[in-house]
C-alpha cells in the first residue's frame, strides 16, 4: 500500500503505553509539518483516537481562523476498501496562533469485528486547512488483534421478560430519543482531555463490557444481544459520580434502564449511568469529574442492585476502561 505521494515524508516512533501501543508519526510537505499521535493496535470494542499537531511555516501565509480547518478520519478494511467508521476532527487548540493548531478525532471499533488477517485495516486522514484550495490525505498503519468475549445465559423473571419484550410506543420513543442524543456530535463541546475515572469505588463486577448474552423469557422464547457496559455489584444507595467533566444531556426515568443519566464529554463521546435509585442532576447541568450525580439502585430491567456504566462514541459502545488511560495523548504534550 502506498501511504504518501512522493512529496510527503512519514516517520513512525513506537512508544509503549499502559493500554496499547501509542504511535507517533510525522507528515510533512512544503506547507505543513503535522505530528500525529494515535493508538495503532486495533482491538474490538475499543476505540481509535488520532491527535494532530499542525505546524505551518511562517512563510506560508495563514489569515483564516483555525475553526475553518477541516479533517476527517476513516477506519478502512483493506480487503474491499470498505469504510467501517468515519468521523470529523475537531479543534482542541488552546493557544492563539496563526501557525499552530491541534485537532482530535475518535472512532469506535465494533465489538463484533473479527478477521483472519492480522493486518487487514488502516486509517486514512483527509485534511483541508483553511487557506488551502484542495484537500490532502495520508494513511496510518494499524495492527488488528482479535478478542474473545464471555458468554452468559440470563433467565428473566416475568417482570423483566415483559420489559425486554415491550415494543410499545413509550419504550420505542425512549429508545429513539436516546439514539438521537448518542448520534449527536457538537464540535464545540470539548470539556476535558484528561483520563476518565470509574464512577464507583466498587471493584466487584457482575458483568463486563462485550459479554454475549442470551436472554431466556418466561414464555420460553430467547434473544441474543451484547452487553454494552460494565456492571458493578454495589448496594442500593451507593454513590455514583461523574467519570469526567461534561454536560448532562439526559436525566430521566426509562422503562428499560430505570433512572438514567447521560453526560456529554467530547464531541460524540457520552457516559451513561443506568438503574439508579435517585438522581442529583438535571439536563443542562455542567458537572466536574468525581461529582456526585446519583445513587445506585435496581430500577428498570435489573436482576438486583447494581450500577451499569457505559461509554458511547459516535453511538458505538466502547469498553469503559479504554478512557481511563491517556486516550487523547495529552500527558506527553
mmCIF file of C-alpha atoms in Angstrom:
data_model
loop_
_atom_site.group_PDB
_atom_site.id
_atom_site.type_symbol
_atom_site.label_atom_id
_atom_site.label_comp_id
_atom_site.label_asym_id
_atom_site.label_seq_id
_atom_site.Cartn_x
_atom_site.Cartn_y
_atom_site.Cartn_z
ATOM 1 C CA UNK A 1 0.000 0.000 0.000
ATOM 2 C CA UNK A 2 1.363 3.410 -0.944
ATOM 3 C CA UNK A 3 0.951 5.650 2.073
ATOM 4 C CA UNK A 4 2.024 9.008 0.681
ATOM 5 C CA UNK A 5 2.715 10.768 -2.549
ATOM 6 C CA UNK A 6 6.400 11.230 -3.255
ATOM 7 C CA UNK A 7 6.498 14.750 -1.799
ATOM 8 C CA UNK A 8 5.378 13.504 1.625
ATOM 9 C CA UNK A 9 7.577 12.390 4.483
ATOM 10 C CA UNK A 10 6.375 9.947 7.149
ATOM 11 C CA UNK A 11 8.286 8.827 10.212
ATOM 12 C CA UNK A 12 6.924 6.494 12.887
ATOM 13 C CA UNK A 13 8.069 6.362 16.512
ATOM 14 C CA UNK A 14 6.691 3.485 18.583
ATOM 15 C CA UNK A 15 6.121 4.199 22.278
ATOM 16 C CA UNK A 16 4.520 1.605 24.544
ATOM 17 C CA UNK A 17 1.875 2.852 26.950
ATOM 18 C CA UNK A 18 -0.184 1.069 29.588
ATOM 19 C CA UNK A 19 -3.140 0.033 27.454
ATOM 20 C CA UNK A 20 -1.927 -0.114 23.863
ATOM 21 C CA UNK A 21 0.958 0.770 21.587
ATOM 22 C CA UNK A 22 0.843 4.519 21.156
ATOM 23 C CA UNK A 23 2.461 5.652 17.944
ATOM 24 C CA UNK A 24 3.845 8.991 16.871
ATOM 25 C CA UNK A 25 4.073 9.838 13.181
ATOM 26 C CA UNK A 26 5.048 12.904 11.189
ATOM 27 C CA UNK A 27 3.520 14.159 7.956
ATOM 28 C CA UNK A 28 5.437 16.858 6.103
ATOM 29 C CA UNK A 29 5.115 18.704 2.802
ATOM 30 C CA UNK A 30 6.040 22.151 1.544
ATOM 31 C CA UNK A 31 3.368 23.850 3.667
ATOM 32 C CA UNK A 32 2.864 21.752 6.801
ATOM 33 C CA UNK A 33 4.533 19.679 9.456
ATOM 34 C CA UNK A 34 1.921 17.532 11.201
ATOM 35 C CA UNK A 35 2.834 15.498 14.264
ATOM 36 C CA UNK A 36 0.363 12.656 14.721
ATOM 37 C CA UNK A 37 -0.308 10.603 17.857
ATOM 38 C CA UNK A 38 -2.607 7.581 17.756
ATOM 39 C CA UNK A 39 -3.150 4.097 19.164
ATOM 40 C CA UNK A 40 -2.130 1.751 16.371
ATOM 41 C CA UNK A 41 -3.362 -1.514 17.913
ATOM 42 C CA UNK A 42 -6.991 -2.087 16.932
ATOM 43 C CA UNK A 43 -8.981 -4.175 19.425
ATOM 44 C CA UNK A 44 -12.704 -4.980 19.018
ATOM 45 C CA UNK A 45 -14.767 -2.963 21.474
ATOM 46 C CA UNK A 46 -12.091 -0.295 21.952
ATOM 47 C CA UNK A 47 -11.681 2.970 20.052
ATOM 48 C CA UNK A 48 -9.094 4.620 17.824
ATOM 49 C CA UNK A 49 -8.074 8.182 18.624
ATOM 50 C CA UNK A 50 -5.865 10.373 16.451
ATOM 51 C CA UNK A 51 -4.402 13.683 17.597
ATOM 52 C CA UNK A 52 -2.779 16.058 15.101
ATOM 53 C CA UNK A 53 -0.477 18.965 15.895
ATOM 54 C CA UNK A 54 -0.322 21.123 12.780
ATOM 55 C CA UNK A 55 2.603 23.491 12.303
ATOM 56 C CA UNK A 56 2.555 25.987 9.447
ATOM 57 C CA UNK A 57 5.863 27.599 8.422
ATOM 58 C CA UNK A 58 5.865 31.356 8.941
ATOM 59 C CA UNK A 59 6.488 31.977 5.253
ATOM 60 C CA UNK A 60 3.207 30.215 4.416
ATOM 61 C CA UNK A 61 0.500 32.810 4.926
ATOM 62 C CA UNK A 62 -2.420 31.852 7.092
ATOM 63 C CA UNK A 63 -5.046 34.516 7.517
ATOM 64 C CA UNK A 64 -8.139 32.444 8.278
ATOM 65 C CA UNK A 65 -9.495 31.065 11.538
ATOM 66 C CA UNK A 66 -8.352 27.737 12.960
ATOM 67 C CA UNK A 67 -12.025 26.752 13.198
ATOM 68 C CA UNK A 68 -12.180 26.652 9.391
ATOM 69 C CA UNK A 69 -9.696 23.770 9.238
ATOM 70 C CA UNK A 70 -11.357 20.540 8.155
ATOM 71 C CA UNK A 71 -10.226 16.954 8.588
ATOM 72 C CA UNK A 72 -11.828 13.510 8.582
ATOM 73 C CA UNK A 73 -10.688 10.175 9.963
ATOM 74 C CA UNK A 74 -11.663 6.917 8.234
ATOM 75 C CA UNK A 75 -11.183 3.381 9.576
ATOM 76 C CA UNK A 76 -10.801 1.192 6.489
ATOM 77 C CA UNK A 77 -10.932 -2.556 5.868
ATOM 78 C CA UNK A 78 -8.217 -3.085 3.288
ATOM 79 C CA UNK A 79 -9.656 -6.177 1.605
ATOM 80 C CA UNK A 80 -12.502 -4.329 -0.090
ATOM 81 C CA UNK A 81 -11.595 -0.732 0.883
ATOM 82 C CA UNK A 82 -14.737 -0.593 2.979
ATOM 83 C CA UNK A 83 -15.041 2.361 5.368
ATOM 84 C CA UNK A 84 -16.072 0.812 8.690
ATOM 85 C CA UNK A 85 -16.171 4.067 10.665
ATOM 86 C CA UNK A 86 -15.570 7.733 9.950
ATOM 87 C CA UNK A 87 -15.811 10.997 11.865
ATOM 88 C CA UNK A 88 -14.680 14.618 11.560
ATOM 89 C CA UNK A 89 -11.788 16.022 13.570
ATOM 90 C CA UNK A 90 -12.497 18.887 15.969
ATOM 91 C CA UNK A 91 -10.256 21.668 17.229
ATOM 92 C CA UNK A 92 -8.562 21.363 20.627
ATOM 93 C CA UNK A 93 -6.218 24.313 20.119
ATOM 94 C CA UNK A 94 -5.676 26.187 23.387
ATOM 95 C CA UNK A 95 -3.327 28.968 22.370
ATOM 96 C CA UNK A 96 -3.984 31.592 19.728
ATOM 97 C CA UNK A 97 -1.590 31.215 16.842
ATOM 98 C CA UNK A 98 -1.588 31.687 13.087
ATOM 99 C CA UNK A 99 0.999 28.940 12.627
ATOM 100 C CA UNK A 100 -0.154 26.207 15.031
ATOM 101 C CA UNK A 101 -3.334 24.159 15.502
ATOM 102 C CA UNK A 102 -4.366 20.941 17.246
ATOM 103 C CA UNK A 103 -7.152 18.587 16.216
ATOM 104 C CA UNK A 104 -8.584 15.373 17.693
ATOM 105 C CA UNK A 105 -10.829 12.600 16.417
ATOM 106 C CA UNK A 106 -12.010 9.233 17.684
ATOM 107 C CA UNK A 107 -13.943 6.352 16.136
ATOM 108 C CA UNK A 108 -15.284 3.187 17.799
ATOM 109 C CA UNK A 109 -14.210 -0.314 16.786
ATOM 110 C CA UNK A 110 -17.168 -2.694 16.732
ATOM 111 C CA UNK A 111 -17.032 -5.419 19.402
ATOM 112 C CA UNK A 112 -18.407 -7.767 16.712
ATOM 113 C CA UNK A 113 -15.415 -7.205 14.412
ATOM 114 C CA UNK A 114 -13.312 -10.278 13.609
ATOM 115 C CA UNK A 115 -10.793 -11.163 10.936
ATOM 116 C CA UNK A 116 -8.456 -13.990 9.969
ATOM 117 C CA UNK A 117 -5.799 -11.500 8.924
ATOM 118 C CA UNK A 118 -3.623 -9.565 11.350
ATOM 119 C CA UNK A 119 -3.017 -6.520 9.132
ATOM 120 C CA UNK A 120 -6.223 -6.012 7.198
ATOM 121 C CA UNK A 121 -7.030 -2.462 8.287
ATOM 122 C CA UNK A 122 -5.686 1.092 8.048
ATOM 123 C CA UNK A 123 -6.549 4.659 8.973
ATOM 124 C CA UNK A 124 -6.996 7.392 6.398
ATOM 125 C CA UNK A 125 -6.752 11.078 7.288
ATOM 126 C CA UNK A 126 -8.182 13.605 4.843
ATOM 127 C CA UNK A 127 -7.463 17.226 5.701
ATOM 128 C CA UNK A 128 -8.002 20.669 4.240
ATOM 129 C CA UNK A 129 -6.577 23.664 6.045
ATOM 130 C CA UNK A 130 -8.477 26.941 5.999
ATOM 131 C CA UNK A 131 -6.164 28.567 3.469
ATOM 132 C CA UNK A 132 -5.983 25.590 1.071
ATOM 133 C CA UNK A 133 -7.986 25.091 -2.082
ATOM 134 C CA UNK A 134 -7.622 21.300 -2.224
ATOM 135 C CA UNK A 135 -7.738 18.528 0.347
ATOM 136 C CA UNK A 136 -4.761 16.261 1.082
ATOM 137 C CA UNK A 137 -4.636 12.798 2.591
ATOM 138 C CA UNK A 138 -2.359 10.250 4.213
ATOM 139 C CA UNK A 139 -2.626 6.764 5.699
ATOM 140 C CA UNK A 140 -1.643 5.434 9.107
ATOM 141 C CA UNK A 141 -0.885 1.724 9.589
ATOM 142 C CA UNK A 142 -2.605 -0.275 12.331
ATOM 143 C CA UNK A 143 -2.455 -3.828 13.642
ATOM 144 C CA UNK A 144 -5.671 -5.704 14.378
ATOM 145 C CA UNK A 145 -5.973 -8.139 17.289
ATOM 146 C CA UNK A 146 -8.990 -10.424 17.643
ATOM 147 C CA UNK A 147 -10.689 -10.646 21.023
ATOM 148 C CA UNK A 148 -12.990 -13.248 22.525
ATOM 149 C CA UNK A 149 -15.791 -12.163 24.854
ATOM 150 C CA UNK A 150 -17.517 -14.212 27.589
ATOM 151 C CA UNK A 151 -20.964 -15.667 27.050
ATOM 152 C CA UNK A 152 -23.735 -15.907 29.619
ATOM 153 C CA UNK A 153 -27.345 -17.033 29.855
ATOM 154 C CA UNK A 154 -29.820 -14.897 31.800
ATOM 155 C CA UNK A 155 -33.174 -16.377 32.788
ATOM 156 C CA UNK A 156 -35.523 -13.445 33.308
ATOM 157 C CA UNK A 157 -38.490 -13.318 35.650
ATOM 158 C CA UNK A 158 -41.895 -12.231 34.411
ATOM 159 C CA UNK A 159 -41.353 -8.523 35.139
ATOM 160 C CA UNK A 160 -38.017 -8.367 33.291
ATOM 161 C CA UNK A 161 -39.350 -10.538 30.452
ATOM 162 C CA UNK A 162 -42.163 -8.057 29.955
ATOM 163 C CA UNK A 163 -39.700 -5.128 29.847
ATOM 164 C CA UNK A 164 -37.365 -6.839 27.383
ATOM 165 C CA UNK A 165 -40.252 -7.787 25.094
ATOM 166 C CA UNK A 166 -42.006 -4.416 25.344
ATOM 167 C CA UNK A 167 -42.303 -2.900 21.854
ATOM 168 C CA UNK A 168 -44.928 -0.363 22.851
ATOM 169 C CA UNK A 169 -44.808 3.288 21.730
ATOM 170 C CA UNK A 170 -43.480 4.658 25.053
ATOM 171 C CA UNK A 171 -40.406 2.403 25.178
ATOM 172 C CA UNK A 172 -39.753 2.807 21.451
ATOM 173 C CA UNK A 173 -39.923 6.605 21.828
ATOM 174 C CA UNK A 174 -37.424 6.435 24.707
ATOM 175 C CA UNK A 175 -35.018 4.369 22.608
ATOM 176 C CA UNK A 176 -35.350 6.792 19.695
ATOM 177 C CA UNK A 177 -34.708 9.785 21.973
ATOM 178 C CA UNK A 178 -31.549 8.233 23.387
ATOM 179 C CA UNK A 179 -30.230 7.238 19.966
ATOM 180 C CA UNK A 180 -30.746 10.779 18.694
ATOM 181 C CA UNK A 181 -28.548 12.060 21.528
ATOM 182 C CA UNK A 182 -25.832 9.445 21.014
ATOM 183 C CA UNK A 183 -25.592 10.204 17.281
ATOM 184 C CA UNK A 184 -25.113 13.938 18.005
ATOM 185 C CA UNK A 185 -21.586 15.360 17.874
ATOM 186 C CA UNK A 186 -21.218 19.067 18.639
ATOM 187 C CA UNK A 187 -17.658 20.012 17.673
ATOM 188 C CA UNK A 188 -17.687 22.952 20.087
ATOM 189 C CA UNK A 189 -18.285 20.793 23.171
ATOM 190 C CA UNK A 190 -14.768 19.921 24.300
ATOM 191 C CA UNK A 191 -15.000 19.768 28.081
ATOM 192 C CA UNK A 192 -11.849 17.870 29.069
ATOM 193 C CA UNK A 193 -8.992 15.880 27.526
ATOM 194 C CA UNK A 194 -7.999 14.147 30.767
ATOM 195 C CA UNK A 195 -8.269 10.489 31.723
ATOM 196 C CA UNK A 196 -11.638 9.291 32.971
ATOM 197 C CA UNK A 197 -12.236 7.679 36.369
ATOM 198 C CA UNK A 198 -14.557 4.883 37.448
ATOM 199 C CA UNK A 199 -17.889 6.290 38.702
ATOM 200 C CA UNK A 200 -17.924 3.924 41.700
ATOM 201 C CA UNK A 201 -15.365 2.802 44.264
ATOM 202 C CA UNK A 202 -16.537 -0.789 43.870
ATOM 203 C CA UNK A 203 -14.287 -3.234 42.039
ATOM 204 C CA UNK A 204 -16.800 -6.099 42.075
ATOM 205 C CA UNK A 205 -18.087 -6.704 38.576
ATOM 206 C CA UNK A 206 -21.285 -8.634 37.983
ATOM 207 C CA UNK A 207 -20.984 -8.273 34.199
ATOM 208 C CA UNK A 208 -18.448 -6.894 31.757
ATOM 209 C CA UNK A 209 -18.493 -4.913 28.548
ATOM 210 C CA UNK A 210 -18.886 -7.124 25.495
ATOM 211 C CA UNK A 211 -20.471 -10.099 27.238
ATOM 212 C CA UNK A 212 -22.590 -12.081 24.784
ATOM 213 C CA UNK A 213 -25.947 -12.518 26.469
ATOM 214 C CA UNK A 214 -28.745 -14.970 25.780
ATOM 215 C CA UNK A 215 -31.983 -13.892 27.442
ATOM 216 C CA UNK A 216 -34.479 -16.634 28.300
ATOM 217 C CA UNK A 217 -38.016 -15.323 28.779
ATOM 218 C CA UNK A 218 -40.780 -16.823 30.878
ATOM 219 C CA UNK A 219 -42.700 -17.742 27.713
ATOM 220 C CA UNK A 220 -39.775 -19.906 26.563
ATOM 221 C CA UNK A 221 -38.545 -17.538 23.853
ATOM 222 C CA UNK A 222 -34.901 -16.420 23.647
ATOM 223 C CA UNK A 223 -32.920 -13.497 22.258
ATOM 224 C CA UNK A 224 -29.211 -12.743 21.981
ATOM 225 C CA UNK A 225 -27.507 -9.387 22.451
ATOM 226 C CA UNK A 226 -24.283 -7.767 23.595
ATOM 227 C CA UNK A 227 -23.750 -6.088 26.959
ATOM 228 C CA UNK A 228 -22.708 -2.502 26.219
ATOM 229 C CA UNK A 229 -21.143 -1.558 29.556
ATOM 230 C CA UNK A 230 -19.744 -2.709 32.907
ATOM 231 C CA UNK A 231 -21.992 -3.742 35.783
ATOM 232 C CA UNK A 232 -20.781 -3.147 39.330
ATOM 233 C CA UNK A 233 -22.401 -5.025 42.190
ATOM 234 C CA UNK A 234 -22.999 -2.286 44.754
ATOM 235 C CA UNK A 235 -25.639 -1.944 47.487
ATOM 236 C CA UNK A 236 -28.713 0.164 46.836
ATOM 237 C CA UNK A 237 -27.990 3.830 47.500
ATOM 238 C CA UNK A 238 -24.251 3.714 46.772
ATOM 239 C CA UNK A 239 -22.776 6.973 45.443
ATOM 240 C CA UNK A 240 -22.383 7.312 41.669
ATOM 241 C CA UNK A 241 -20.028 10.017 40.442
ATOM 242 C CA UNK A 242 -19.253 11.564 37.069
ATOM 243 C CA UNK A 243 -16.381 9.825 35.317
ATOM 244 C CA UNK A 244 -15.312 13.151 33.771
ATOM 245 C CA UNK A 245 -16.287 16.779 33.348
ATOM 246 C CA UNK A 246 -19.165 17.363 30.977
ATOM 247 C CA UNK A 247 -22.740 18.418 30.305
ATOM 248 C CA UNK A 248 -25.787 16.428 31.414
ATOM 249 C CA UNK A 249 -27.916 15.773 28.324
ATOM 250 C CA UNK A 250 -30.349 13.270 29.855
ATOM 251 C CA UNK A 251 -31.576 12.586 33.379
ATOM 252 C CA UNK A 252 -34.896 10.760 33.431
ATOM 253 C CA UNK A 253 -36.811 7.547 34.034
ATOM 254 C CA UNK A 254 -36.711 4.958 31.244
ATOM 255 C CA UNK A 255 -38.615 1.676 31.064
ATOM 256 C CA UNK A 256 -35.515 -0.414 30.240
ATOM 257 C CA UNK A 257 -32.870 1.334 32.314
ATOM 258 C CA UNK A 258 -34.828 2.971 35.150
ATOM 259 C CA UNK A 259 -33.430 6.265 36.417
ATOM 260 C CA UNK A 260 -30.785 7.079 33.809
ATOM 261 C CA UNK A 261 -28.175 9.796 33.322
ATOM 262 C CA UNK A 262 -26.226 10.623 30.147
ATOM 263 C CA UNK A 263 -23.292 13.079 30.151
ATOM 264 C CA UNK A 264 -21.538 14.557 27.100
ATOM 265 C CA UNK A 265 -17.734 14.880 27.453
ATOM 266 C CA UNK A 266 -16.318 15.392 23.948
ATOM 267 C CA UNK A 267 -17.991 15.698 20.545
ATOM 268 C CA UNK A 268 -19.826 12.387 20.123
ATOM 269 C CA UNK A 269 -18.498 10.947 23.419
ATOM 270 C CA UNK A 270 -21.011 10.174 26.185
ATOM 271 C CA UNK A 271 -21.079 8.327 29.507
ATOM 272 C CA UNK A 272 -24.272 6.555 30.618
ATOM 273 C CA UNK A 273 -25.371 5.519 34.121
ATOM 274 C CA UNK A 274 -28.337 3.147 34.466
ATOM 275 C CA UNK A 275 -30.663 1.571 37.076
ATOM 276 C CA UNK A 276 -30.192 4.396 39.595
ATOM 277 C CA UNK A 277 -32.379 4.819 42.673
ATOM 278 C CA UNK A 278 -32.082 8.618 42.605
ATOM 279 C CA UNK A 279 -30.557 11.434 40.528
ATOM 280 C CA UNK A 280 -28.788 14.604 41.694
ATOM 281 C CA UNK A 281 -28.565 16.336 38.310
ATOM 282 C CA UNK A 282 -30.858 17.532 35.551
ATOM 283 C CA UNK A 283 -30.437 18.140 31.798
ATOM 284 C CA UNK A 284 -28.297 21.202 31.111
ATOM 285 C CA UNK A 285 -26.217 20.882 34.275
ATOM 286 C CA UNK A 286 -22.434 21.043 33.951
ATOM 287 C CA UNK A 287 -20.604 18.580 36.167
ATOM 288 C CA UNK A 288 -16.995 18.168 37.269
ATOM 289 C CA UNK A 289 -15.074 14.919 37.390
ATOM 290 C CA UNK A 290 -15.905 12.907 40.538
ATOM 291 C CA UNK A 291 -19.046 14.965 41.236
ATOM 292 C CA UNK A 292 -21.957 13.110 42.830
ATOM 293 C CA UNK A 293 -24.662 12.661 40.192
ATOM 294 C CA UNK A 294 -26.907 9.999 41.735
ATOM 295 C CA UNK A 295 -27.174 6.797 43.734
ATOM 296 C CA UNK A 296 -27.275 3.203 42.571
ATOM 297 C CA UNK A 297 -30.362 1.045 42.549
ATOM 298 C CA UNK A 298 -32.193 -1.694 40.674
ATOM 299 C CA UNK A 299 -34.715 0.272 38.613
ATOM 300 C CA UNK A 300 -35.712 -0.810 35.119
ATOM 301 C CA UNK A 301 -34.579 -4.188 33.786
ATOM 302 C CA UNK A 302 -32.350 -5.348 36.633
ATOM 303 C CA UNK A 303 -31.870 -8.643 38.462
ATOM 304 C CA UNK A 304 -30.525 -6.890 41.566
ATOM 305 C CA UNK A 305 -28.918 -3.666 42.848
ATOM 306 C CA UNK A 306 -26.010 -2.581 40.651
ATOM 307 C CA UNK A 307 -24.559 0.270 38.598
ATOM 308 C CA UNK A 308 -24.401 -0.069 34.834
ATOM 309 C CA UNK A 309 -21.702 2.240 33.426
ATOM 310 C CA UNK A 310 -21.481 2.598 29.669
ATOM 311 C CA UNK A 311 -19.444 4.675 27.206
ATOM 312 C CA UNK A 312 -20.619 5.598 23.708
ATOM 313 C CA UNK A 313 -18.534 7.147 20.935
ATOM 314 C CA UNK A 314 -20.442 8.249 17.827
ATOM 315 C CA UNK A 315 -23.228 5.965 19.128
ATOM 316 C CA UNK A 316 -20.904 2.931 19.195
ATOM 317 C CA UNK A 317 -20.336 1.217 22.538
ATOM 318 C CA UNK A 318 -16.696 1.254 23.720
ATOM 319 C CA UNK A 319 -15.033 -0.579 26.628
ATOM 320 C CA UNK A 320 -15.139 1.962 29.507
ATOM 321 C CA UNK A 321 -11.586 1.215 30.702
ATOM 322 C CA UNK A 322 -10.231 2.476 27.377
ATOM 323 C CA UNK A 323 -10.997 6.039 28.505
ATOM 324 C CA UNK A 324 -9.259 5.575 31.857
ATOM 325 C CA UNK A 325 -5.920 5.806 30.041
ATOM 326 C CA UNK A 326 -4.368 8.764 28.193
ATOM 327 C CA UNK A 327 -6.582 8.246 25.126
ATOM 328 C CA UNK A 328 -6.170 11.876 23.943
ATOM 329 C CA UNK A 329 -2.362 11.714 24.218
ATOM 330 C CA UNK A 330 -2.305 14.821 26.407
ATOM 331 C CA UNK A 331 0.243 13.770 29.033
ATOM 332 C CA UNK A 332 3.198 13.940 26.648
ATOM 333 C CA UNK A 333 2.167 17.262 25.102
#
